[in-house]
PDB file of C-alpha atoms in Angstrom:
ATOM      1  CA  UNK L   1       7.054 -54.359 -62.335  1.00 29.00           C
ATOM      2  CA  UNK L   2       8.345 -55.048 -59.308  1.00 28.00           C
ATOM      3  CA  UNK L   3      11.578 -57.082 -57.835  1.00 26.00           C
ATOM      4  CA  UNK L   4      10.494 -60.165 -56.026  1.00 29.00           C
ATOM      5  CA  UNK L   5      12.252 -60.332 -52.762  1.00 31.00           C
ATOM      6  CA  UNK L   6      14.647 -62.953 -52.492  1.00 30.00           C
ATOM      7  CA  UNK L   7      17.164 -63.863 -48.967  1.00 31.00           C
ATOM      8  CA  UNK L   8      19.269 -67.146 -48.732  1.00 29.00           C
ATOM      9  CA  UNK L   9      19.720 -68.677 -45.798  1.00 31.00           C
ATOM     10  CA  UNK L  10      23.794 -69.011 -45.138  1.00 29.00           C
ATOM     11  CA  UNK L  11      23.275 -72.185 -42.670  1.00 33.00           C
ATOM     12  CA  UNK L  12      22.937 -75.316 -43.775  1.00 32.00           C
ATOM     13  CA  UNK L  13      23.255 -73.592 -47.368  1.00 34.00           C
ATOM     14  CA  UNK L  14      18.367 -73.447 -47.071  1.00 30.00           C
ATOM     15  CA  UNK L  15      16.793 -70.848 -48.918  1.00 32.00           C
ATOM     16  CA  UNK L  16      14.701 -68.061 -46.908  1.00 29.00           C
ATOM     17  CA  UNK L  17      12.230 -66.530 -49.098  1.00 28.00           C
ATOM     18  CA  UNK L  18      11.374 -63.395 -47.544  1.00 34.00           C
ATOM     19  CA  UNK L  19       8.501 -60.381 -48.616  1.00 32.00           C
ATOM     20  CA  UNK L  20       8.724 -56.711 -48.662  1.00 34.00           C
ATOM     21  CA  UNK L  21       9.758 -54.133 -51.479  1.00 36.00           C
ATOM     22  CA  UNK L  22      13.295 -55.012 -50.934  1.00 44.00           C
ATOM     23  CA  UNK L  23      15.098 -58.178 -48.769  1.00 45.00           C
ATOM     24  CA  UNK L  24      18.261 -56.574 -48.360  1.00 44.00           C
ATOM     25  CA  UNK L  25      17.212 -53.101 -46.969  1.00 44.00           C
ATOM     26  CA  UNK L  26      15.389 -54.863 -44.046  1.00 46.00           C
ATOM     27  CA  UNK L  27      16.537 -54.136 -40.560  1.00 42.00           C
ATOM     28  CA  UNK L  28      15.501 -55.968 -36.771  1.00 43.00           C
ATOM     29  CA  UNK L  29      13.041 -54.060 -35.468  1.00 50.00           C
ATOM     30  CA  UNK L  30      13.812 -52.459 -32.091  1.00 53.00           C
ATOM     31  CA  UNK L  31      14.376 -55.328 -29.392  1.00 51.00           C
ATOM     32  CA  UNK L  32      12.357 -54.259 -26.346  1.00 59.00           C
ATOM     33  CA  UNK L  33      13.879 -53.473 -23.353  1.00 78.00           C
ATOM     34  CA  UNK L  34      14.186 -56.832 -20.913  1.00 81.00           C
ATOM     35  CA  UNK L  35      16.448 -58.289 -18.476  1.00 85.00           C
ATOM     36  CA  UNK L  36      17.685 -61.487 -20.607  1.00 88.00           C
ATOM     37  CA  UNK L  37      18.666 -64.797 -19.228  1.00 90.00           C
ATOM     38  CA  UNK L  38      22.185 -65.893 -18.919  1.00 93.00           C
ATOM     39  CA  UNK L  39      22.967 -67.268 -22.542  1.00 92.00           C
ATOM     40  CA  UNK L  40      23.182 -70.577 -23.257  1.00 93.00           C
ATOM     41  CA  UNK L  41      26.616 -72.356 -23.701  1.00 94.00           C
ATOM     42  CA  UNK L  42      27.869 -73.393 -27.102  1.00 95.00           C
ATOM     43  CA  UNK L  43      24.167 -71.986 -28.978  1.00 97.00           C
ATOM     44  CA  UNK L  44      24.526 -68.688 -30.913  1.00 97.00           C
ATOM     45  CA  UNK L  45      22.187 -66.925 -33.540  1.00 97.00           C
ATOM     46  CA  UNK L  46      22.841 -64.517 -36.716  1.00 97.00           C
ATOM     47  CA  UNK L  47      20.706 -62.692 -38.773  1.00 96.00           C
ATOM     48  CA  UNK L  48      21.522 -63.220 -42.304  1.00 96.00           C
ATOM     49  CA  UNK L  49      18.835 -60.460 -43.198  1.00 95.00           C
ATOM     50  CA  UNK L  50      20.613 -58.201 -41.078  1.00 96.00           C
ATOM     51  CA  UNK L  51      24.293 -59.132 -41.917  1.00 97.00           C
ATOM     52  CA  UNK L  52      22.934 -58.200 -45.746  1.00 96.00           C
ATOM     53  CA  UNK L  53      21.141 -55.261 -45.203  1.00 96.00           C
ATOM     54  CA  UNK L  54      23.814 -53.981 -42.931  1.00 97.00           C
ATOM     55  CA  UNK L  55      26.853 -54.432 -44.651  1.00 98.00           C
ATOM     56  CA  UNK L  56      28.463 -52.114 -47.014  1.00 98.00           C
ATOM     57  CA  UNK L  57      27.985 -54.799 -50.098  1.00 98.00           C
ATOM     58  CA  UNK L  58      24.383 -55.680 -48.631  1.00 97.00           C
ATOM     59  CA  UNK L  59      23.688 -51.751 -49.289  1.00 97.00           C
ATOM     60  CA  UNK L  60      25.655 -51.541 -52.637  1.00 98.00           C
ATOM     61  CA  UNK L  61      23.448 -54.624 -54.001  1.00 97.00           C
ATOM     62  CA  UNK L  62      20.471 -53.504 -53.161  1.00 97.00           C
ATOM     63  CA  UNK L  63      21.251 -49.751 -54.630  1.00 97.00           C
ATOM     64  CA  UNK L  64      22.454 -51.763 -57.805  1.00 97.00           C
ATOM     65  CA  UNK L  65      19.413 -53.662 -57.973  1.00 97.00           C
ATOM     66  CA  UNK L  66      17.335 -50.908 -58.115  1.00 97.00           C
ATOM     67  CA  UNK L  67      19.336 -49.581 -60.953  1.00 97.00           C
ATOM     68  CA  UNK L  68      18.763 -52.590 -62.885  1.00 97.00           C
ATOM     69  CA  UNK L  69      14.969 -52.449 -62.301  1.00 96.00           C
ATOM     70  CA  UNK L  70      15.009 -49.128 -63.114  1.00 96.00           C
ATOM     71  CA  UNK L  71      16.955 -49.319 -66.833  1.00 96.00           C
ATOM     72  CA  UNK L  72      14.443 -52.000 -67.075  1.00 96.00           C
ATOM     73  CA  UNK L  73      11.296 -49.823 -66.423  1.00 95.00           C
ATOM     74  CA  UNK L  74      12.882 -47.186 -68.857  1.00 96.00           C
ATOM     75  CA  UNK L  75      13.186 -49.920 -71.422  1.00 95.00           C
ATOM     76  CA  UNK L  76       9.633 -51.134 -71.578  1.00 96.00           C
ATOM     77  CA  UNK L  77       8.418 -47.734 -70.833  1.00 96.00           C
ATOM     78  CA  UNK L  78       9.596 -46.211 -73.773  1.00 96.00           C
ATOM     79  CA  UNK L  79       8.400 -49.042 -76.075  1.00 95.00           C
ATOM     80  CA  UNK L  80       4.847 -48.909 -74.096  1.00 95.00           C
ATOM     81  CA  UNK L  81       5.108 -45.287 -74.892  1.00 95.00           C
ATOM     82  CA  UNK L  82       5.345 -45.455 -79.207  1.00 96.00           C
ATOM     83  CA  UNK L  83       2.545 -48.863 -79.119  1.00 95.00           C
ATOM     84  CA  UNK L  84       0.339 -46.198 -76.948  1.00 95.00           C
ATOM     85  CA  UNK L  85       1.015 -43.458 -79.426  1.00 95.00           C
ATOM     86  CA  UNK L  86       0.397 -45.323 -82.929  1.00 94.00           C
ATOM     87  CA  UNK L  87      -3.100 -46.383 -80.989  1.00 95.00           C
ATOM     88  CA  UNK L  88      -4.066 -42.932 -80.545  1.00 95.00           C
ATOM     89  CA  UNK L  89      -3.149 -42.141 -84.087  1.00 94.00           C
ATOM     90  CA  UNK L  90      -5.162 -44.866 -85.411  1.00 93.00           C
ATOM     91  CA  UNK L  91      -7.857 -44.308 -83.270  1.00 93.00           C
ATOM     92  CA  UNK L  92      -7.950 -40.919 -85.496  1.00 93.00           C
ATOM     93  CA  UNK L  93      -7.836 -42.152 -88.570  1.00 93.00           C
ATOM     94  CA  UNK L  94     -10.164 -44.610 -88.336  1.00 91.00           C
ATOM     95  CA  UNK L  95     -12.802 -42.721 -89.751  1.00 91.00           C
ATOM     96  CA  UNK L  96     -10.524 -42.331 -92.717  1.00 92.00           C
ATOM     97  CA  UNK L  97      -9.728 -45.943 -93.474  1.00 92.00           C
ATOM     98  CA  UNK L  98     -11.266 -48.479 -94.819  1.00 92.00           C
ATOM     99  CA  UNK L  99     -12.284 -51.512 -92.868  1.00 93.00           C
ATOM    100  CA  UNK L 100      -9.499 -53.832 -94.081  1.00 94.00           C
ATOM    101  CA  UNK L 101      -6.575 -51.042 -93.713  1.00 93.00           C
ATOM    102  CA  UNK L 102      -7.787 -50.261 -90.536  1.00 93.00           C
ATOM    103  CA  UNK L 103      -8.153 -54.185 -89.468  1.00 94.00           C
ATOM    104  CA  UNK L 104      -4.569 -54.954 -90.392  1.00 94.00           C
ATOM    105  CA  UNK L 105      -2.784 -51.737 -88.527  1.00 94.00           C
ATOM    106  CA  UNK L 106      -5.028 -53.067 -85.244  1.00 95.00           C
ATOM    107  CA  UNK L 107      -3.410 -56.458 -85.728  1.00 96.00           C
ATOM    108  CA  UNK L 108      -0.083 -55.535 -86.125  1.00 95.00           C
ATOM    109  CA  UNK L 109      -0.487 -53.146 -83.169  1.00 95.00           C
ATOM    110  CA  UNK L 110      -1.433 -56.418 -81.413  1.00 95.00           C
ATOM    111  CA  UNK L 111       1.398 -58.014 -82.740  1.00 97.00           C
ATOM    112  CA  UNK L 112       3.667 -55.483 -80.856  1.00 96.00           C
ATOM    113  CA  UNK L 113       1.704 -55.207 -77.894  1.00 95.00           C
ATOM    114  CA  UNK L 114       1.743 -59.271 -77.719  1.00 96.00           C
ATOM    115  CA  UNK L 115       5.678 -58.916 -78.178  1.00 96.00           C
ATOM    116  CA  UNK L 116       6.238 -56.307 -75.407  1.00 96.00           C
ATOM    117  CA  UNK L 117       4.327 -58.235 -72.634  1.00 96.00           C
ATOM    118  CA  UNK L 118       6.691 -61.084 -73.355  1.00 96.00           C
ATOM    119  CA  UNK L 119       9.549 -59.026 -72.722  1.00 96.00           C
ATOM    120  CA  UNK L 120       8.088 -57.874 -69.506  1.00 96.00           C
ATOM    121  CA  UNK L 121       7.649 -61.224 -68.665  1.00 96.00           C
ATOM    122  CA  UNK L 122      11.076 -62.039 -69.380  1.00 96.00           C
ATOM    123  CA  UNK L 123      12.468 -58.959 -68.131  1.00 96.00           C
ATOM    124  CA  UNK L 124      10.588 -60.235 -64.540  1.00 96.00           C
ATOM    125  CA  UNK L 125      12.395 -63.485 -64.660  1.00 97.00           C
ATOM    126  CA  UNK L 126      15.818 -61.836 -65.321  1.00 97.00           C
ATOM    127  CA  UNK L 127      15.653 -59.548 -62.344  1.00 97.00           C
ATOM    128  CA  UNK L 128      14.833 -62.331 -60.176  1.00 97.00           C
ATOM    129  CA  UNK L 129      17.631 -64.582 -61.342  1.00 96.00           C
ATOM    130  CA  UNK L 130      20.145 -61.144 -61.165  1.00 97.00           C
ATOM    131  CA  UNK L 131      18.427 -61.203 -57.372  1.00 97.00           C
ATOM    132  CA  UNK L 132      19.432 -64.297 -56.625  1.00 97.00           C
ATOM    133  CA  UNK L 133      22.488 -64.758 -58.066  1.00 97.00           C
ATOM    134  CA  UNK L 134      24.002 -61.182 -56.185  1.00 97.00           C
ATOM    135  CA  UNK L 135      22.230 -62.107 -53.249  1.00 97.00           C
ATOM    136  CA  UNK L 136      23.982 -65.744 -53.868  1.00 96.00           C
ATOM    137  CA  UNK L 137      27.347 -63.903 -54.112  1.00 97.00           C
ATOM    138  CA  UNK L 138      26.618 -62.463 -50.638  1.00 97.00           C
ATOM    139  CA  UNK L 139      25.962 -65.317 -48.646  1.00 97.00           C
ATOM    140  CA  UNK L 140      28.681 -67.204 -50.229  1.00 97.00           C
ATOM    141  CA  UNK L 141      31.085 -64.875 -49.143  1.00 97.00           C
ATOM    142  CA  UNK L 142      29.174 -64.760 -45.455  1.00 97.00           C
ATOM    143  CA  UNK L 143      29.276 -68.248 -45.083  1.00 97.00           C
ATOM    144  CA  UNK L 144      33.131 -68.630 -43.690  1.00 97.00           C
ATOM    145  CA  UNK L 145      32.610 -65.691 -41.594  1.00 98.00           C
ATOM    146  CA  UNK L 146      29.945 -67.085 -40.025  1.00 97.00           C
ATOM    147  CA  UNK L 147      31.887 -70.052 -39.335  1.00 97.00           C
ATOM    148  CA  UNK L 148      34.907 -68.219 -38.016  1.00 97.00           C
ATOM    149  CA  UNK L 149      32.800 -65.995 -35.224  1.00 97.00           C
ATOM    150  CA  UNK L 150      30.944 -69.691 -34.426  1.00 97.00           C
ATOM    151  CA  UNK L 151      34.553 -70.700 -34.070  1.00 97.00           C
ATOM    152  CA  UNK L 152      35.716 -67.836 -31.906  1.00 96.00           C
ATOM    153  CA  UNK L 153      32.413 -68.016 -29.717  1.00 95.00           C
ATOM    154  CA  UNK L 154      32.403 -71.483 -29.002  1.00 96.00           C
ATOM    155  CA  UNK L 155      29.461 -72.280 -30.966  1.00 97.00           C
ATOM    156  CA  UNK L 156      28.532 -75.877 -31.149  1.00 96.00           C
ATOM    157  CA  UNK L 157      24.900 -74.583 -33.293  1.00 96.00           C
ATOM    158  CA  UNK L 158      24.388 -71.647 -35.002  1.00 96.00           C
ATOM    159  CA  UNK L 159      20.479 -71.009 -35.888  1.00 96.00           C
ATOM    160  CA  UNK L 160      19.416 -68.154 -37.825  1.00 95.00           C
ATOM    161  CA  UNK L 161      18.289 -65.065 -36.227  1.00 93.00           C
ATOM    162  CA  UNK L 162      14.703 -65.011 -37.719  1.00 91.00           C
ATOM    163  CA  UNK L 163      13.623 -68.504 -36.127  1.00 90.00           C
ATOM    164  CA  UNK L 164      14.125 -66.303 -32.726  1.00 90.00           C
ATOM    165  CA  UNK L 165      11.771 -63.969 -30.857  1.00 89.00           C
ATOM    166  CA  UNK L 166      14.171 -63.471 -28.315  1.00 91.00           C
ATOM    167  CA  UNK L 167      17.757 -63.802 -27.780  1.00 93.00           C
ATOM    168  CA  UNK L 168      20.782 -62.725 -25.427  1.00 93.00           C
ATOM    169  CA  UNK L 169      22.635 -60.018 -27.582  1.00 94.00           C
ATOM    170  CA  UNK L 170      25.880 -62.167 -26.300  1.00 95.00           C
ATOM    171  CA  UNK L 171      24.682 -65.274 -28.072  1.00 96.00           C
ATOM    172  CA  UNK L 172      24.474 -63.110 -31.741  1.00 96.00           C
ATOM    173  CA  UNK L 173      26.966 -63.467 -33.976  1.00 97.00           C
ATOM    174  CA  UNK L 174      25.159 -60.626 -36.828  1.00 97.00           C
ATOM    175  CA  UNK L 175      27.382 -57.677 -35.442  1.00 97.00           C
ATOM    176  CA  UNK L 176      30.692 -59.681 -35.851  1.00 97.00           C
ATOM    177  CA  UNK L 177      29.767 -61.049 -39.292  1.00 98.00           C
ATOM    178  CA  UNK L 178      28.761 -57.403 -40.622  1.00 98.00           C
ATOM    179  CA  UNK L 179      32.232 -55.948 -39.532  1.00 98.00           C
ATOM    180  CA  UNK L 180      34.049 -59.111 -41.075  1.00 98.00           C
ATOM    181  CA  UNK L 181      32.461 -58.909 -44.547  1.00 98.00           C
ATOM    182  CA  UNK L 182      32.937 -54.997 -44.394  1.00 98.00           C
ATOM    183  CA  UNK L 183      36.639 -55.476 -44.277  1.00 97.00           C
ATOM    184  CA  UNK L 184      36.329 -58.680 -46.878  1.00 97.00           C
ATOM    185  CA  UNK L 185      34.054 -57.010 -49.623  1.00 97.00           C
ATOM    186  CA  UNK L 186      32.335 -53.891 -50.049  1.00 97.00           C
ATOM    187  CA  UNK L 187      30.968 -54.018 -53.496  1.00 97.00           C
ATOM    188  CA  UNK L 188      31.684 -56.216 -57.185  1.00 97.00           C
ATOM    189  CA  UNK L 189      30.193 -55.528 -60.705  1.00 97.00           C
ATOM    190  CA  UNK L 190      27.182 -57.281 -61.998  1.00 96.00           C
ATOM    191  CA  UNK L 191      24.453 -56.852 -64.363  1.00 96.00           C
ATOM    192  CA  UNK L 192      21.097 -57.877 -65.584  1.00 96.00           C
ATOM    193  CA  UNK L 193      20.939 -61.570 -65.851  1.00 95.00           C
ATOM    194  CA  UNK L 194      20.136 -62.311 -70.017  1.00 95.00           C
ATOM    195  CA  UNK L 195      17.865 -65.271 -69.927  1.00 92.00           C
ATOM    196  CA  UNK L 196      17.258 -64.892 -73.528  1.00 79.00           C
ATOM    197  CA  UNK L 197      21.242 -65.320 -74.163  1.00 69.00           C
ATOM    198  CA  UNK L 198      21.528 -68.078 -71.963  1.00 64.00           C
ATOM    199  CA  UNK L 199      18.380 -70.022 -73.685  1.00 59.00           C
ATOM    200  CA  UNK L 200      20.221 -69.297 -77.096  1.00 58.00           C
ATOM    201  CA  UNK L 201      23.650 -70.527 -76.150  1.00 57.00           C
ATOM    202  CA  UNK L 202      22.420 -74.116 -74.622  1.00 57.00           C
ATOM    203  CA  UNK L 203      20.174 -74.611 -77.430  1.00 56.00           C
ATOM    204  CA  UNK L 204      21.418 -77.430 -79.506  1.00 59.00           C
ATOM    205  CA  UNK L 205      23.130 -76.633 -82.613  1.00 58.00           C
ATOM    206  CA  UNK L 206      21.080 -77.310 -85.468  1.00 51.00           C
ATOM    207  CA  UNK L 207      21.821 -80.463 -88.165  1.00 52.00           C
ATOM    208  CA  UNK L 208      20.724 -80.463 -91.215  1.00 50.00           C
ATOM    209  CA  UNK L 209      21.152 -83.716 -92.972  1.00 48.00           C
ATOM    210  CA  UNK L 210      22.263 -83.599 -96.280  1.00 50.00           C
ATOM    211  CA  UNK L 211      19.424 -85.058 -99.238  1.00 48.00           C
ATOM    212  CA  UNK L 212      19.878 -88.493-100.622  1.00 52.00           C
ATOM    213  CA  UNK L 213      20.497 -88.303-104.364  1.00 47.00           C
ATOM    214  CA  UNK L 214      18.540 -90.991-105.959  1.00 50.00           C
ATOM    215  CA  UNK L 215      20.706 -93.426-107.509  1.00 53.00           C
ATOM    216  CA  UNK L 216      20.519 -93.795-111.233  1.00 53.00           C
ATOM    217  CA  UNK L 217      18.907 -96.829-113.122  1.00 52.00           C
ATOM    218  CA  UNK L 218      20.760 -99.075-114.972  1.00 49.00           C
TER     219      UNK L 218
END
């Protein structure tokens, strides 16, 4: 299993979808070395990849992420483990059943092995909402600082650093933004997402109506 790769875009609140083996440990690659332009009044860029995978609770997330996955793994693992087991058992005693014994252990070995690809399904879906929602937490708490070095550089547009091939280092804003959330947040607790709780608990409450008693003849 792997974690699907997840970034939000912090302007204009878009979502960036971005690939690799993890969004938040991504850095720029090494800007060549060029004489740049004189930058260009009131436009600046940031890289919300980079303010993530730079700052101290872009590092902690991703570390915690990879915790998650990892309990995960052992979880599923382990049951893969005893379904993988009782097939090699059976396998050796099938000589020494009969067809119908042997027949049912296969199909309730089925029934398990049916049971634990569900999980991994689920367990898939859970680290990508637990993704998204830290990554969420992130930008969220980006997002003003952002605003505030736009503010103090006289930005009239910010665009995001990505959409760029080439920029004047005094037009980006990522530098700024990684200090500020440094000194605003550095880490805060979270967990796996539990889809299967949160399917239980808006499920509506079940009725039962109570049965007519027929009424009597006179």
């Amino acid at each position: 299993m792997t974690i699907k790769t997840f970034a939000l875009a912090a302007c204009a609140g878009a979502a960036v979808l971005a690939s690799g083996s993890s969004a938040l440990a991504q850095t720029a690659a090494a800007a060549p070395s060029v004489t740049y332009g004189a930058p260009i009044a009131g436009l600046c860029v940031v890289s919300v990849d980079g303010v993530i995978g730079n700052s101290t609770v872009g590092k902690y997330v991703d570390q915690r992420l990879q915790q998650i996955g990892s309990q995960a793994q052992a979880e599923l693992g382990g049951e893969k483990s005893g379904i993988d087991s009782e097939a090699r058992t059976l396998e050796g005693q099938r000589a020494t059943l009969d067809q119908n014994s042997f027949e049912q252990r296969v199909a309730a070995l089925q029934v398990r092995q049916n049971a634990l690809e569900r999980k991994a399904a689920l367990r898939e879906r859970e680290l990508q909402a637990t993704q998204q929602q830290a990554v969420g937490r992130v930008i969220n708490e980006m997002k003003p600082l952002i605003a505030a070095a736009a503010e103090q550089q006289k930005c009239a547009m910010v665009i995001d650093r990505s959409s760029v091939i080439m920029v004047n280092p005094s037009m980006d804003l990522t530098s700024a933004v990684v200090t500020s959330l440094n000194g605003k947040l550095t880490q805060f607790a979270f967990d796996r997402t539990r889809l299967d709780q949160q399917a239980q608990a808006s499920a509506p409450p079940v009725t039962q109506t109570p049965a007519q008693v027929p009424a009597k003849r006179k």
